[in-house]
XYZ file of C-alpha atoms in Angstrom:
446
model
C 133.833 81.747 149.402
C 134.695 78.188 148.323
C 131.054 77.348 147.761
C 130.740 80.515 145.473
C 133.757 79.245 143.406
C 132.245 75.687 143.078
C 128.985 77.002 141.809
C 130.934 79.177 139.209
C 132.913 76.269 138.096
C 129.946 73.995 137.495
C 127.945 76.762 135.903
C 130.812 77.077 133.254
C 130.701 73.327 132.759
C 127.003 73.503 132.021
C 127.623 76.505 129.766
C 130.143 74.403 127.783
C 127.489 71.750 127.267
C 125.052 74.391 125.935
C 127.662 75.951 123.486
C 128.591 72.495 122.201
C 124.829 71.545 121.763
C 123.779 74.800 120.107
C 126.729 74.468 117.645
C 125.469 71.019 116.554
C 121.808 72.431 116.179
C 122.970 75.296 114.150
C 125.026 72.902 112.002
C 121.988 70.672 111.592
C 119.712 73.777 110.879
C 122.156 74.958 107.997
C 121.869 71.471 106.598
C 118.103 71.598 106.480
C 118.082 75.046 104.992
C 120.517 73.825 102.321
C 118.224 71.052 101.481
C 115.125 73.374 101.209
C 116.949 75.806 98.787
C 117.350 73.111 96.281
C 114.830 73.457 93.348
C 113.869 69.927 92.405
C 110.622 68.772 90.818
C 109.162 66.135 93.077
C 106.477 63.410 92.608
C 103.493 63.093 94.699
C 104.984 60.367 96.811
C 108.192 62.283 97.217
C 106.295 65.340 98.404
C 104.550 63.123 101.000
C 107.701 61.671 102.090
C 109.271 65.196 102.240
C 106.380 66.504 104.364
C 106.735 63.453 106.709
C 110.464 64.160 107.085
C 109.561 67.818 107.843
C 107.025 66.847 110.457
C 109.556 64.328 111.935
C 112.172 67.116 112.190
C 109.752 69.388 114.103
C 108.781 66.517 116.337
C 112.473 65.821 117.016
C 113.042 69.405 117.821
C 109.928 69.395 120.255
C 111.126 66.236 122.035
C 114.606 67.508 122.256
C 113.427 70.610 124.026
C 111.313 68.519 126.284
C 114.263 66.306 127.169
C 116.369 69.400 127.924
C 113.665 70.866 130.197
C 113.445 67.468 132.099
C 117.026 67.996 133.300
C 115.961 70.929 135.278
C 113.025 69.010 136.783
C 115.296 66.285 138.045
C 117.542 69.082 139.425
C 114.677 70.472 141.405
C 113.688 67.128 142.721
C 117.245 66.477 143.767
C 117.389 69.922 145.494
C 114.101 69.212 147.592
C 115.402 65.803 148.631
C 118.554 67.625 149.962
C 116.396 69.905 152.021
C 114.304 67.009 153.345
C 117.627 65.405 154.532
C 118.706 68.516 156.120
C 115.470 69.040 157.842
C 115.412 65.474 159.306
C 118.997 66.098 160.486
C 118.425 69.358 162.302
C 114.820 69.732 163.118
C 113.150 66.304 162.459
C 113.398 64.970 166.009
C 111.886 68.155 167.554
C 108.939 68.218 165.040
C 108.016 64.457 165.137
C 108.696 64.169 168.875
C 105.027 63.408 169.681
C 104.545 60.898 166.748
C 105.040 57.275 167.031
C 106.538 56.798 163.439
C 108.044 53.243 163.015
C 109.499 50.552 164.857
C 112.714 50.927 162.606
C 113.342 54.150 164.396
C 114.001 52.444 167.711
C 112.522 52.927 171.126
C 113.603 56.554 171.347
C 113.293 57.239 167.624
C 116.835 58.317 167.204
C 117.404 56.104 164.401
C 115.304 58.140 161.793
C 116.778 61.599 162.509
C 120.241 63.230 162.506
C 123.004 61.042 160.904
C 120.762 57.951 160.204
C 117.811 60.104 159.025
C 120.100 61.629 156.353
C 121.211 58.198 155.241
C 117.637 56.945 154.879
C 116.651 59.834 152.749
C 119.762 59.457 150.733
C 118.941 55.674 150.182
C 115.472 56.503 149.027
C 116.847 59.064 146.583
C 119.443 56.682 145.423
C 117.047 53.846 144.665
C 114.780 56.427 142.851
C 117.505 57.510 140.408
C 119.104 54.156 140.194
C 115.662 52.856 139.008
C 115.744 55.613 136.361
C 119.218 54.601 135.368
C 118.095 51.051 134.767
C 114.923 52.059 132.728
C 116.836 54.501 130.569
C 120.167 52.924 130.048
C 120.920 52.289 126.480
C 118.423 54.908 125.098
C 119.661 56.263 121.659
C 116.773 57.840 119.915
C 114.098 60.347 120.716
C 111.260 58.258 119.707
C 112.313 55.356 122.053
C 109.699 54.751 124.609
C 112.370 55.082 127.196
C 113.034 58.621 126.102
C 109.394 59.402 126.553
C 109.601 57.880 130.146
C 112.710 60.111 130.822
C 111.022 63.252 129.704
C 107.473 62.694 130.996
C 105.345 60.548 133.230
C 105.984 62.964 136.136
C 103.106 61.834 138.259
C 104.098 58.228 138.205
C 107.774 59.255 138.969
C 106.710 61.387 141.888
C 104.806 58.423 143.226
C 107.887 56.240 142.881
C 109.984 58.930 144.655
C 107.482 58.947 147.515
C 107.469 55.174 147.840
C 111.305 54.887 147.885
C 111.600 57.603 150.476
C 108.930 55.950 152.738
C 110.427 52.502 152.151
C 113.861 53.688 153.308
C 112.303 54.336 156.886
C 111.083 50.715 157.071
C 114.673 49.477 156.463
C 116.497 48.138 159.649
C 119.102 50.335 161.044
C 121.894 47.693 160.552
C 121.338 47.784 156.818
C 121.447 51.595 156.763
C 124.808 51.395 158.290
C 125.901 49.050 155.574
C 124.575 51.605 153.115
C 126.560 54.429 154.796
C 129.651 52.350 154.138
C 128.747 51.938 150.544
C 127.738 55.648 150.317
C 131.374 56.600 151.044
C 132.447 54.536 148.096
C 129.891 55.999 145.879
C 130.605 59.355 146.992
C 134.237 58.822 146.252
C 133.340 57.557 142.707
C 131.355 60.811 142.297
C 134.248 62.915 143.187
C 136.309 61.197 140.696
C 133.754 61.833 137.851
C 133.490 65.367 138.941
C 137.165 65.699 138.835
C 137.526 64.238 135.366
C 134.632 66.426 134.177
C 136.365 69.703 135.535
C 139.724 68.692 133.949
C 138.177 68.036 130.561
C 136.389 71.499 130.875
C 139.867 72.994 131.586
C 141.151 71.372 128.347
C 138.117 72.545 126.416
C 138.417 76.135 127.805
C 142.261 76.160 126.880
C 141.518 74.960 123.210
C 138.705 77.475 122.977
C 141.048 80.393 123.787
C 144.091 78.904 121.980
C 145.298 81.102 118.974
C 144.493 79.812 115.582
C 143.916 81.092 112.032
C 140.192 82.120 112.727
C 140.753 83.780 116.094
C 143.888 86.067 116.129
C 142.723 87.806 119.195
C 142.693 84.535 121.158
C 146.472 84.808 122.000
C 145.921 88.048 123.835
C 142.761 86.889 125.669
C 144.396 83.591 126.602
C 147.530 85.359 128.002
C 145.290 87.840 130.054
C 143.313 85.010 131.502
C 146.265 82.882 132.344
C 147.869 85.876 134.050
C 144.752 86.517 136.008
C 144.375 82.820 137.131
C 147.826 82.709 138.434
C 147.635 86.105 140.197
C 144.355 84.744 141.794
C 146.120 81.570 142.780
C 149.086 83.510 144.256
C 146.626 85.736 146.265
C 144.856 82.534 147.459
C 148.137 81.044 148.767
C 149.065 84.284 150.622
C 145.600 84.618 152.210
C 145.616 80.957 153.300
C 149.005 81.455 154.922
C 147.581 84.595 156.700
C 144.187 83.127 157.834
C 145.051 79.297 158.523
C 148.705 79.409 159.375
C 149.063 82.369 161.787
C 151.479 80.575 164.145
C 154.388 78.311 163.491
C 152.500 75.683 165.532
C 150.008 75.303 162.770
C 152.184 72.653 161.093
C 149.456 70.668 159.307
C 147.958 73.681 157.715
C 151.443 75.083 156.822
C 152.243 71.627 155.217
C 148.885 71.665 153.137
C 149.460 75.155 151.888
C 153.074 74.745 151.225
C 152.487 71.511 149.177
C 149.749 73.232 147.157
C 152.245 75.960 146.322
C 154.778 73.345 145.202
C 152.070 71.512 143.079
C 151.464 74.966 141.182
C 155.141 75.461 140.406
C 155.348 71.795 139.155
C 152.123 72.077 137.008
C 153.670 75.422 135.566
C 157.002 74.083 134.810
C 155.802 70.788 133.072
C 153.247 72.771 131.168
C 155.936 75.074 129.721
C 158.380 72.237 128.963
C 159.273 72.074 125.381
C 158.265 68.591 124.843
C 154.720 69.385 126.519
C 154.292 72.994 125.407
C 150.731 73.289 126.700
C 151.047 77.034 127.598
C 149.981 78.679 130.926
C 146.222 79.029 130.458
C 145.346 75.438 131.376
C 147.830 75.196 134.082
C 146.588 78.464 135.439
C 142.982 77.398 135.610
C 144.098 74.070 137.190
C 146.177 76.035 139.720
C 143.127 78.181 140.740
C 141.086 74.847 141.127
C 143.738 73.317 143.314
C 144.091 76.394 145.522
C 140.170 76.356 145.680
C 140.325 72.639 146.880
C 142.917 73.487 149.456
C 140.972 76.539 150.812
C 137.764 74.333 150.874
C 139.666 71.694 152.847
C 141.021 74.149 155.349
C 137.474 75.683 155.822
C 136.229 72.193 156.675
C 138.379 72.023 159.728
C 136.261 72.047 163.001
C 135.667 75.679 164.119
C 137.225 75.106 167.535
C 140.739 74.257 166.217
C 143.398 76.742 167.288
C 144.466 77.419 163.569
C 140.899 77.981 162.346
C 139.717 81.531 162.084
C 135.970 80.364 162.311
C 134.613 80.641 165.733
C 131.004 79.300 166.020
C 128.948 78.460 168.965
C 126.690 75.429 168.594
C 123.680 77.205 169.922
C 123.987 80.361 167.698
C 123.001 80.455 164.110
C 123.372 83.568 162.188
C 122.334 84.761 158.712
C 125.922 84.173 157.312
C 125.755 80.466 158.489
C 122.319 80.011 156.967
C 123.520 81.691 153.620
C 126.702 79.491 153.674
C 124.556 76.362 153.985
C 122.251 77.198 151.163
C 125.204 78.014 148.935
C 126.641 74.740 149.808
C 123.509 72.834 148.979
C 123.292 74.794 145.652
C 126.882 73.654 144.957
C 126.110 70.047 145.513
C 123.190 70.413 143.068
C 125.297 72.201 140.468
C 128.140 69.576 140.899
C 125.707 66.749 140.146
C 123.843 68.429 137.266
C 127.002 69.625 135.414
C 128.566 66.177 135.778
C 125.449 64.483 134.794
C 125.187 66.318 131.345
C 128.750 65.739 130.566
C 128.386 62.166 129.362
C 130.686 62.833 126.261
C 133.771 63.028 128.435
C 133.382 59.490 129.580
C 132.606 57.848 126.202
C 135.292 55.392 125.073
C 134.205 55.917 121.476
C 133.452 59.573 120.446
C 130.502 59.986 118.328
C 131.246 62.311 115.505
C 127.819 62.858 113.655
C 124.910 63.850 115.658
C 121.611 62.636 113.955
C 118.404 64.746 114.468
C 116.625 61.973 116.200
C 119.590 61.209 118.583
C 118.926 62.144 122.276
C 120.893 65.410 123.355
C 122.622 63.697 126.256
C 123.048 60.282 127.842
C 119.925 59.549 130.020
C 121.422 56.596 131.690
C 124.704 58.326 132.701
C 122.620 61.348 133.841
C 120.557 59.177 136.234
C 123.776 57.269 137.286
C 125.518 60.503 138.347
C 122.405 61.678 140.234
C 122.233 58.227 142.112
C 125.873 58.675 143.202
C 125.224 62.403 144.041
C 122.612 60.987 146.510
C 125.318 59.276 148.241
C 127.627 62.372 148.096
C 125.118 64.702 149.610
C 124.652 62.248 152.402
C 128.345 62.270 153.172
C 128.579 66.047 153.031
C 125.550 66.292 155.462
C 127.173 63.974 157.944
C 130.676 65.150 157.220
C 131.811 61.616 155.996
C 131.368 60.453 159.864
C 128.792 57.738 160.342
C 129.178 57.688 164.145
C 128.859 61.487 165.193
C 126.178 64.150 164.749
C 127.000 67.404 162.973
C 126.115 70.955 164.119
C 122.911 72.624 162.872
C 123.132 74.417 159.558
C 126.566 73.073 158.866
C 127.748 71.110 155.835
C 130.835 69.247 155.236
C 132.689 70.299 158.414
C 135.193 67.970 160.294
C 138.475 66.443 159.892
C 137.142 63.573 157.789
C 135.814 66.202 155.286
C 139.185 68.036 155.403
C 141.169 64.870 154.472
C 138.746 64.026 151.795
C 139.240 67.288 150.051
C 142.913 67.281 150.522
C 143.291 63.781 148.891
C 140.917 65.098 146.117
C 143.303 68.024 145.501
C 146.372 65.807 145.367
C 144.568 63.345 142.992
C 143.512 66.354 140.807
C 146.909 67.482 140.436
C 148.327 64.055 139.786
C 145.604 63.390 137.234
C 146.414 66.679 135.322
C 150.085 66.126 135.398
C 149.595 62.621 133.937
C 147.375 64.082 131.242
C 150.349 66.272 130.323
C 153.143 63.751 130.406
C 151.244 60.694 129.070
C 151.497 61.655 125.434
C 155.338 62.032 125.671
C 155.562 58.690 127.369
C 153.491 57.028 124.678
C 155.448 58.813 121.944
C 158.581 56.294 121.880
C 156.310 53.332 121.490
C 154.769 55.008 118.305
C 158.243 55.770 117.044
C 159.323 52.190 117.503
C 156.284 50.919 115.609
C 157.099 53.390 112.715
C 160.909 52.579 112.502
C 160.431 49.022 110.690
C 158.067 50.646 108.211
C 160.707 53.181 107.196
C 163.483 50.648 107.020
C 161.407 48.440 104.519
C 160.826 51.306 102.081
C 164.430 51.288 100.450
C 164.059 47.541 100.083
C 160.875 48.007 97.965
C 162.518 50.739 95.969
C 165.232 48.439 94.857
């Protein structure tokens, strides 16, 4: 259930990017049409220049479409690498039992499979996308050679990927352990970027449904959606109490769920405060997201715990387990993809005008997020624990995973509350700067 919600959230974030991009393209198209409708007598040189500009506009459109299609190719590559890491973790040692692979794998070849095998594949994937980050960082125009490199040269990039993956199996195990510690940090950074992207999407969604002069029906739709999100959040709290806190002895789960309910009330109260006045829609969406994070954390608890409704045997793998794993991998890919294309959220200086030869999204940021995503999927496959093996067909299960998600939930609520309160805290400073100006005005009039 939690993986379904994660996929839906990141599909909506990707949908937001598509809407914004199409809006810019429509506005640009209208500008071109307005230029064409102008009836002006042109000289031969001006006609040649106009034809050149038309050809350039068509070429920009072709390059833009090619760049947008390239995102999905990188997503497919990332998905395949995820599956390779899973295969090495669960079945690699059995399949390669009769092969003498590398000395780096150790005398019993345990150091290229299971946890260490996942880290090796993650290292190769990280190097691949980090090289792409270095070679595309700073790209601004579609006609830049780095833009062509980002959108093409797939044979060369496939060769580089194979080289980095093979190279990772020649790396000594001590260095792999160091990379595992760094991957924890990189995965944490990825979670923060993902969280900021989700909160910005919530703000965009709230602004989209806020009532204004052009959309009089938005008030009813926003009220309906906010009610729906709050009902879903309340139902989630009740279901979590029923499933994960059936007995008074489940004190930790009771604390997690109760604190989540308190966060919901605090977010609702602050958003409705007269000085904040942000309405119920954004807080309702955030409440659903916080409940989702709490649910995901409780589901990550080991199945043999007395307060967990999940009872799995290590030797038995049913179709529900397989389906849950595949959905989990899809959620990883969607999280990485949606965060990677959302570069505008992290720009310090917003670009107001989009030129026709500008790249549709930030290539360097896109590859940087995918390199951090390589660290992130490694942590999920090994449940954030470098020293123990995980059950087959499992993903992100264990107490380490539970606490990571709980901390992520608390940080999400804190960041959202800060976004609500910060404008009020900055307002007195602005008023103090404006007061001397108002005091000087009467002196000038005299």
